[in-house]
Amino acid sequence: MKRADDTLLLSDNPAELRALLLAERQRRKQAEADLTALRVTSRIPQLNPNPIIRLSSTGELLFANPAAAMLADELLATGPSRVRPQLVQAAQHTLRTGESLQRELQANGQHFLLFAVPVLEEGFAMLYLTDVTARRQAEQETREQREFYETILAHLPAVVTVLDPDQRYRYVNPYAEPDPELRQARVGLSFADHCAASGLPPALAVRRRRLFDRAVTTRDTVSWEEQWPGSDGDIAKYWQCYYQPIFAPDGILREVMCYGLDITVRRQAEARSHQSEAQMLVQQAFTSLVLDLNPNLIWVRDAEGNTMFENAEMKAMRERIRDLAGAVTMEAALDMEVLKTSALTDQEVLKSGQKILNITSLRLGNGEERWFQTVRCPMVLADGTAQVLGVSTDITALKQAQQEAEAAALARENFLANMSHEIRTPLNGVLGMTSLLAKTSLNEQQRSYTAIIQHSGRHLLNVVNDVLDMAKITSGNLELEQSAFNLCDSMGKAAHPLVMQAQEKGIRVVGTLLRDSCPLPWVVGDSYRLNQVLINLLSNAIKFTPAGGTVAIGGYFVSETEDTLTTEFRVTDSGIGIAPDKLESIFQEFTQAYADTTRQFGGTGLGLSISRALVAQMGGRLTVQSQPGQGSSFSFVTTLPKASAEARQKANEPVVMLQEAAVRGRRVLLVEDNAVNREVAQLLLEGHGVVVDEAASGLEALELFEECRYDAVLMDIQMPGMNGLEATARIRAHYDPVKAATPILALTANAFRADAEKYAEAGMNDTLPKPFDEAELLGKLAALMAGGGPASALAAALPAAPAPTETSEAAPANATVPHPAPAPEAAEAAAPLFDLALLSQTAHGSTAFMNRILTSFHNNTPGSVAELRAASAAANWPVAAALAHKLRPSLRLLGAAGLLPHMAVLEAESSSEPERQTAAKELEAGLEELLKVLPQKLES
């Protein structure tokens, strides 16, 4: 028992005493246990890793466990940014309300969950702070990650939705539904509901349910395509859709993600691609058909020379070449050089990247030669590799036509050359003798006959001149001179001789002088051709104007610049006029306004066509205005360069004085294998003070050229051994640049324009056809020495001479033509064996000069005759042609016109074997006869 002071009152009863002692022992044991528990409990705040704080109602800090030490600065501080005011506020609030308080606060960069518990009886509050920083960071990361994925889903260019196991929408991204309200309204609906609301076919929902079940059953992704019909005229939409089931760890279906891609553009592209493929197949078939129907050979080869494509024509040609040669392949049938050249050309195309055109010949197994014009160009494929596309056109017929045309042109040129000689030479004799005859004592009837002969002869000469001019114009061989002249003087020279003719016919001639409107009409051009046009127009005006009529010729200033002068020339008559429908046809060749014009007035119908062509070549146009019965007016405007003061001065200087001053004392090298030609040139040049060194071959010329310095070289073209072109090339390649630039004048019997162009390309400065005229030789040589170049400064200052014939074969107008011996009645009159008129003119009547030339010909020609006989016996026609070419200038100089046609046959490539044999025999016989007669001429 206990007393009031809590001490034990011992009992006398042992049992009771034992019970008391036992109870006391248990009480003390319990007290010790409670004390131990209290000690443990009191240590909990100390050991708690979270801050525990005890605050009084006034905010006094009564207790803080060690974990709160991290907040020591915060607890002691009182600033608004510190945590202590928040703790005091929480303590006071919970003591005032008597209720616990929970809130979150930050301190030292950490997040704490504050739990405030009031202890009212003691008057303080216990504040428990739990560190939730890691949890808040995890929540923040989770939130940011969610926002990141939601941003991706919101901007993903694809439909993304999430369905629950009942196929109802849990999530719809903005791409699937841009309207936020509609997007939110779709959540909780099924796809069938969406189809019903959007007007989509119910079959889409049925199909999707079946695919949804398949994805869940197979627990794998299911994909499909579906088409949504367009609305309001829009095109249909195509979607590539996927169902991706998502299961919980326990295997329960959580959700199914559905996403779809708009493949409308792709499907449209595929449709276009299919359409393009179909069109391409049609195009390929069409192209293949076109290529196979093309008569050209078309092929494609790669860089290794492998054939990648060939059309039907190429395949047929391949088989033909192979079969004719009896070979296995076309390549085996072709010459290796042909294959090599073709391969090199292909490589050049691939290397340069440029188109190449060439013309080649191919000889087939049957001996047939085919000509092809081939165009090759690079063809780059899509992968960047390059191949060669070739198109070969069979131009065999064109080549044959070209060769025939060239042969015809050559024959035409030869004909014109022969006609020039065969007609002009005797015609000049006829006119000359008639002119002399007219000066003798004749009776009236004889004078009438003489006048008829003169008129007929002049008419025939005009016809020949017109034909030759027209031939030159149509062949493009007519070149205009470029020399200084006075337009007024030229106009006067053209009009003066015709004024008397008009007056004799009773026609009044009036004129307007150009100098009235143009005080200084000096220009550079071809005065001869300008005169020719004016004479033709004035002659026509006089011809077609009856007695009592009027003809007017006028020159008018039009305009000028610093360098050019433009003038107009007009010829007007009061004659018969021209019908309107004939105003253009009169300019056609061999055409006149009326059918009886030729019979009534004469003429060839070439004059106006020649005049219009000449005016066009001068840069103008000849026009006509006319009314039948009222007359005609022909006019043309020309713009020509103005002549400089120096050119005007030179044009007024005597020609011979200028030429002789330019060449006197100069040294030239004469290279000519024909002794006669050397003799002629030497005598002519030495007569004007020129020092001449002679060489009979190209090699001999080069030796002399090394030893001496020459002012010019006269170079023959065809010589044995080294020809003139080869010698020129050696001179132009000389190490001394001054000697390499020595002017070279080509001496040739080929007087056509193409030959002159070939010689110019070889490096020659100008060309002089043989036999050459003394003035022409002197003029060209003086021009080269004065400034170099073909007919340069000096030639431009000389007045134009009358146009030579096509091959410079015409005899001079005053030459005396020997009368041929009478021939048998049944035979045609034979041409004289020779005519020394041209030689006499060249020698200026010097008998010594003529004898030296004739002696040289007599001594050197027998060797050529022997060579010609041997060449014809061996049928070596190239040698025979060279010999004929060599002899041609000498025979022309001697006037042996009857032998020239035989030489033309030998020189022509188109001549047949019998024709060559006959020509060689005739030429040998003629030369032998000439060699027999010449000694008699020398003696006389």
Short mmCIF file of N, CA and C in Angstrom, two decimals, residues 847-939:
data_model
loop_
_atom_site.label_atom_id
_atom_site.label_comp_id
_atom_site.label_asym_id
_atom_site.label_seq_id
_atom_site.Cartn_x
_atom_site.Cartn_y
_atom_site.Cartn_z
N THR A 847 61.65 43.07 -181.98
CA THR A 847 61.95 41.81 -182.66
C THR A 847 62.90 40.96 -181.84
N ALA A 848 63.86 41.59 -181.16
CA ALA A 848 64.82 40.84 -180.34
C ALA A 848 64.09 40.11 -179.21
N PHE A 849 63.16 40.81 -178.62
CA PHE A 849 62.37 40.20 -177.53
C PHE A 849 61.62 38.98 -178.06
N MET A 850 60.92 39.13 -179.20
CA MET A 850 60.14 38.03 -179.74
C MET A 850 61.03 36.86 -180.12
N ASN A 851 62.21 37.15 -180.71
CA ASN A 851 63.11 36.08 -181.10
C ASN A 851 63.61 35.29 -179.89
N ARG A 852 63.88 35.99 -178.79
CA ARG A 852 64.35 35.28 -177.58
C ARG A 852 63.26 34.34 -177.07
N ILE A 853 62.01 34.80 -177.11
CA ILE A 853 60.90 33.97 -176.62
C ILE A 853 60.71 32.77 -177.54
N LEU A 854 60.71 32.99 -178.85
CA LEU A 854 60.51 31.90 -179.79
C LEU A 854 61.65 30.89 -179.72
N THR A 855 62.89 31.39 -179.56
CA THR A 855 64.05 30.50 -179.44
C THR A 855 63.94 29.65 -178.18
N SER A 856 63.55 30.29 -177.09
CA SER A 856 63.40 29.55 -175.83
C SER A 856 62.34 28.46 -175.96
N PHE A 857 61.21 28.77 -176.60
CA PHE A 857 60.16 27.78 -176.79
C PHE A 857 60.65 26.64 -177.68
N HIS A 858 61.37 26.98 -178.75
CA HIS A 858 61.85 25.97 -179.69
C HIS A 858 62.86 25.04 -179.04
N ASN A 859 63.66 25.56 -178.12
CA ASN A 859 64.69 24.74 -177.48
C ASN A 859 64.15 23.89 -176.34
N ASN A 860 63.12 24.35 -175.64
CA ASN A 860 62.66 23.66 -174.43
C ASN A 860 61.45 22.76 -174.65
N THR A 861 60.72 22.97 -175.72
CA THR A 861 59.48 22.21 -175.90
C THR A 861 59.69 20.77 -176.35
N PRO A 862 60.70 20.42 -177.17
CA PRO A 862 60.85 19.01 -177.58
C PRO A 862 60.90 18.05 -176.41
N GLY A 863 61.56 18.43 -175.33
CA GLY A 863 61.61 17.53 -174.16
C GLY A 863 60.22 17.30 -173.59
N SER A 864 59.40 18.34 -173.55
CA SER A 864 58.03 18.19 -173.05
C SER A 864 57.21 17.30 -173.96
N VAL A 865 57.44 17.40 -175.29
CA VAL A 865 56.71 16.54 -176.23
C VAL A 865 57.07 15.08 -176.00
N ALA A 866 58.35 14.81 -175.76
CA ALA A 866 58.78 13.42 -175.50
C ALA A 866 58.15 12.90 -174.21
N GLU A 867 58.12 13.74 -173.18
CA GLU A 867 57.50 13.32 -171.91
C GLU A 867 56.01 13.07 -172.09
N LEU A 868 55.35 13.91 -172.89
CA LEU A 868 53.92 13.73 -173.13
C LEU A 868 53.66 12.43 -173.88
N ARG A 869 54.51 12.11 -174.85
CA ARG A 869 54.35 10.88 -175.62
C ARG A 869 54.51 9.67 -174.70
N ALA A 870 55.50 9.71 -173.81
CA ALA A 870 55.72 8.59 -172.89
C ALA A 870 54.57 8.46 -171.89
N ALA A 871 54.07 9.58 -171.41
CA ALA A 871 52.98 9.54 -170.43
C ALA A 871 51.71 8.97 -171.05
N SER A 872 51.41 9.37 -172.29
CA SER A 872 50.19 8.86 -172.94
C SER A 872 50.34 7.39 -173.28
N ALA A 873 51.54 6.96 -173.65
CA ALA A 873 51.75 5.54 -173.94
C ALA A 873 51.55 4.69 -172.70
N ALA A 874 51.93 5.23 -171.54
CA ALA A 874 51.78 4.49 -170.28
C ALA A 874 50.44 4.78 -169.61
N ALA A 875 49.60 5.59 -170.28
CA ALA A 875 48.31 5.99 -169.70
C ALA A 875 48.49 6.66 -168.34
N ASN A 876 49.60 7.36 -168.19
CA ASN A 876 49.87 8.09 -166.95
C ASN A 876 49.28 9.50 -167.10
N TRP A 877 47.98 9.61 -166.92
CA TRP A 877 47.28 10.87 -167.23
C TRP A 877 47.56 11.99 -166.24
N PRO A 878 47.85 11.72 -164.95
CA PRO A 878 48.23 12.84 -164.08
C PRO A 878 49.48 13.56 -164.59
N VAL A 879 50.48 12.79 -165.09
CA VAL A 879 51.69 13.42 -165.63
C VAL A 879 51.35 14.18 -166.90
N ALA A 880 50.50 13.59 -167.74
CA ALA A 880 50.10 14.27 -168.98
C ALA A 880 49.37 15.57 -168.67
N ALA A 881 48.51 15.55 -167.65
CA ALA A 881 47.79 16.77 -167.27
C ALA A 881 48.75 17.84 -166.78
N ALA A 882 49.77 17.43 -166.00
CA ALA A 882 50.75 18.40 -165.50
C ALA A 882 51.54 19.01 -166.65
N LEU A 883 51.90 18.19 -167.64
CA LEU A 883 52.63 18.71 -168.80
C LEU A 883 51.76 19.69 -169.60
N ALA A 884 50.48 19.35 -169.76
CA ALA A 884 49.58 20.25 -170.48
C ALA A 884 49.44 21.57 -169.75
N HIS A 885 49.32 21.48 -168.43
CA HIS A 885 49.22 22.71 -167.63
C HIS A 885 50.49 23.55 -167.77
N LYS A 886 51.61 22.88 -167.81
CA LYS A 886 52.89 23.59 -167.94
C LYS A 886 53.01 24.30 -169.28
N LEU A 887 52.51 23.67 -170.36
CA LEU A 887 52.64 24.23 -171.71
C LEU A 887 51.58 25.29 -172.02
N ARG A 888 50.47 25.29 -171.29
CA ARG A 888 49.35 26.16 -171.62
C ARG A 888 49.75 27.63 -171.73
N PRO A 889 50.48 28.25 -170.75
CA PRO A 889 50.81 29.68 -170.87
C PRO A 889 51.61 30.01 -172.13
N SER A 890 52.57 29.13 -172.46
CA SER A 890 53.39 29.39 -173.65
C SER A 890 52.55 29.35 -174.92
N LEU A 891 51.66 28.36 -175.02
CA LEU A 891 50.83 28.24 -176.21
C LEU A 891 49.85 29.40 -176.32
N ARG A 892 49.36 29.88 -175.20
CA ARG A 892 48.49 31.05 -175.25
C ARG A 892 49.26 32.27 -175.74
N LEU A 893 50.50 32.42 -175.24
CA LEU A 893 51.31 33.56 -175.65
C LEU A 893 51.59 33.52 -177.15
N LEU A 894 51.77 32.30 -177.69
CA LEU A 894 52.05 32.16 -179.11
C LEU A 894 50.78 32.13 -179.95
N GLY A 895 49.63 32.20 -179.31
CA GLY A 895 48.37 32.22 -180.05
C GLY A 895 48.02 30.90 -180.68
N ALA A 896 48.51 29.77 -180.12
CA ALA A 896 48.21 28.44 -180.67
C ALA A 896 46.86 27.99 -180.12
N ALA A 897 45.80 28.71 -180.51
CA ALA A 897 44.48 28.45 -179.94
C ALA A 897 43.95 27.08 -180.30
N GLY A 898 44.35 26.53 -181.45
CA GLY A 898 43.84 25.23 -181.86
C GLY A 898 44.28 24.10 -180.96
N LEU A 899 45.36 24.30 -180.20
CA LEU A 899 45.86 23.23 -179.32
C LEU A 899 45.26 23.31 -177.91
N LEU A 900 44.67 24.43 -177.56
CA LEU A 900 44.16 24.60 -176.19
C LEU A 900 43.04 23.63 -175.83
N PRO A 901 42.08 23.32 -176.73
CA PRO A 901 41.04 22.34 -176.36
C PRO A 901 41.61 20.98 -176.00
N HIS A 902 42.67 20.54 -176.72
CA HIS A 902 43.28 19.24 -176.39
C HIS A 902 43.88 19.27 -174.99
N MET A 903 44.47 20.40 -174.64
CA MET A 903 45.05 20.53 -173.30
C MET A 903 43.95 20.50 -172.24
N ALA A 904 42.80 21.11 -172.54
CA ALA A 904 41.69 21.11 -171.59
C ALA A 904 41.19 19.70 -171.33
N VAL A 905 41.16 18.86 -172.39
CA VAL A 905 40.74 17.46 -172.22
C VAL A 905 41.71 16.72 -171.30
N LEU A 906 43.01 16.94 -171.50
CA LEU A 906 44.01 16.25 -170.67
C LEU A 906 43.94 16.71 -169.21
N GLU A 907 43.61 17.97 -168.99
CA GLU A 907 43.59 18.49 -167.62
C GLU A 907 42.29 18.16 -166.88
N ALA A 908 41.22 17.88 -167.60
CA ALA A 908 39.93 17.63 -166.97
C ALA A 908 39.89 16.22 -166.37
N GLU A 909 39.47 16.11 -165.10
CA GLU A 909 39.39 14.80 -164.45
C GLU A 909 38.26 13.96 -165.02
N SER A 910 37.25 14.61 -165.60
CA SER A 910 36.09 13.87 -166.10
C SER A 910 36.30 13.27 -167.48
N SER A 911 37.44 13.54 -168.13
CA SER A 911 37.67 13.03 -169.49
C SER A 911 37.82 11.51 -169.47
N SER A 912 37.31 10.87 -170.53
CA SER A 912 37.42 9.41 -170.64
C SER A 912 38.78 9.03 -171.22
N GLU A 913 39.08 7.73 -171.17
CA GLU A 913 40.35 7.22 -171.68
C GLU A 913 40.49 7.48 -173.18
N PRO A 914 39.48 7.16 -173.99
CA PRO A 914 39.63 7.44 -175.44
C PRO A 914 39.81 8.94 -175.72
N GLU A 915 39.08 9.78 -174.97
CA GLU A 915 39.21 11.23 -175.18
C GLU A 915 40.63 11.69 -174.87
N ARG A 916 41.21 11.16 -173.80
CA ARG A 916 42.57 11.55 -173.43
C ARG A 916 43.58 11.08 -174.50
N GLN A 917 43.41 9.84 -174.98
CA GLN A 917 44.33 9.32 -175.99
C GLN A 917 44.29 10.18 -177.25
N THR A 918 43.08 10.52 -177.70
CA THR A 918 42.94 11.36 -178.90
C THR A 918 43.55 12.74 -178.68
N ALA A 919 43.25 13.33 -177.51
CA ALA A 919 43.77 14.67 -177.22
C ALA A 919 45.29 14.67 -177.17
N ALA A 920 45.88 13.62 -176.58
CA ALA A 920 47.35 13.55 -176.48
C ALA A 920 47.97 13.46 -177.88
N LYS A 921 47.38 12.63 -178.75
CA LYS A 921 47.92 12.50 -180.11
C LYS A 921 47.81 13.82 -180.87
N GLU A 922 46.66 14.47 -180.77
CA GLU A 922 46.47 15.74 -181.48
C GLU A 922 47.43 16.81 -180.96
N LEU A 923 47.64 16.83 -179.62
CA LEU A 923 48.53 17.83 -179.04
C LEU A 923 49.97 17.57 -179.47
N GLU A 924 50.39 16.28 -179.47
CA GLU A 924 51.75 15.95 -179.92
C GLU A 924 51.96 16.39 -181.38
N ALA A 925 50.97 16.07 -182.20
CA ALA A 925 51.09 16.43 -183.62
C ALA A 925 51.14 17.94 -183.80
N GLY A 926 50.30 18.66 -183.07
CA GLY A 926 50.28 20.11 -183.18
C GLY A 926 51.59 20.74 -182.72
N LEU A 927 52.15 20.22 -181.62
CA LEU A 927 53.41 20.76 -181.11
C LEU A 927 54.55 20.49 -182.10
N GLU A 928 54.57 19.28 -182.66
CA GLU A 928 55.61 18.96 -183.63
C GLU A 928 55.51 19.87 -184.86
N GLU A 929 54.29 20.11 -185.33
CA GLU A 929 54.10 21.00 -186.47
C GLU A 929 54.54 22.42 -186.13
N LEU A 930 54.20 22.84 -184.90
CA LEU A 930 54.58 24.19 -184.47
C LEU A 930 56.09 24.33 -184.40
N LEU A 931 56.77 23.28 -183.93
CA LEU A 931 58.24 23.33 -183.84
C LEU A 931 58.88 23.36 -185.23
N LYS A 932 58.19 22.80 -186.22
CA LYS A 932 58.73 22.83 -187.59
C LYS A 932 58.59 24.23 -188.20
N VAL A 933 57.49 24.91 -187.88
CA VAL A 933 57.21 26.20 -188.51
C VAL A 933 57.96 27.34 -187.85
N LEU A 934 58.22 27.24 -186.55
CA LEU A 934 58.82 28.36 -185.82
C LEU A 934 60.19 28.78 -186.37
N PRO A 935 61.07 27.85 -186.76
CA PRO A 935 62.36 28.30 -187.33
C PRO A 935 62.18 29.23 -188.53
N GLN A 936 61.17 28.96 -189.35
CA GLN A 936 60.92 29.84 -190.49
C GLN A 936 60.54 31.24 -190.01
N LYS A 937 59.76 31.28 -188.92
CA LYS A 937 59.35 32.58 -188.37
C LYS A 937 60.55 33.32 -187.81
N LEU A 938 61.48 32.55 -187.20
CA LEU A 938 62.68 33.17 -186.64
C LEU A 938 63.54 33.76 -187.75
N GLU A 939 63.63 33.05 -188.87
CA GLU A 939 64.45 33.53 -189.98
C GLU A 939 63.87 34.81 -190.58
#
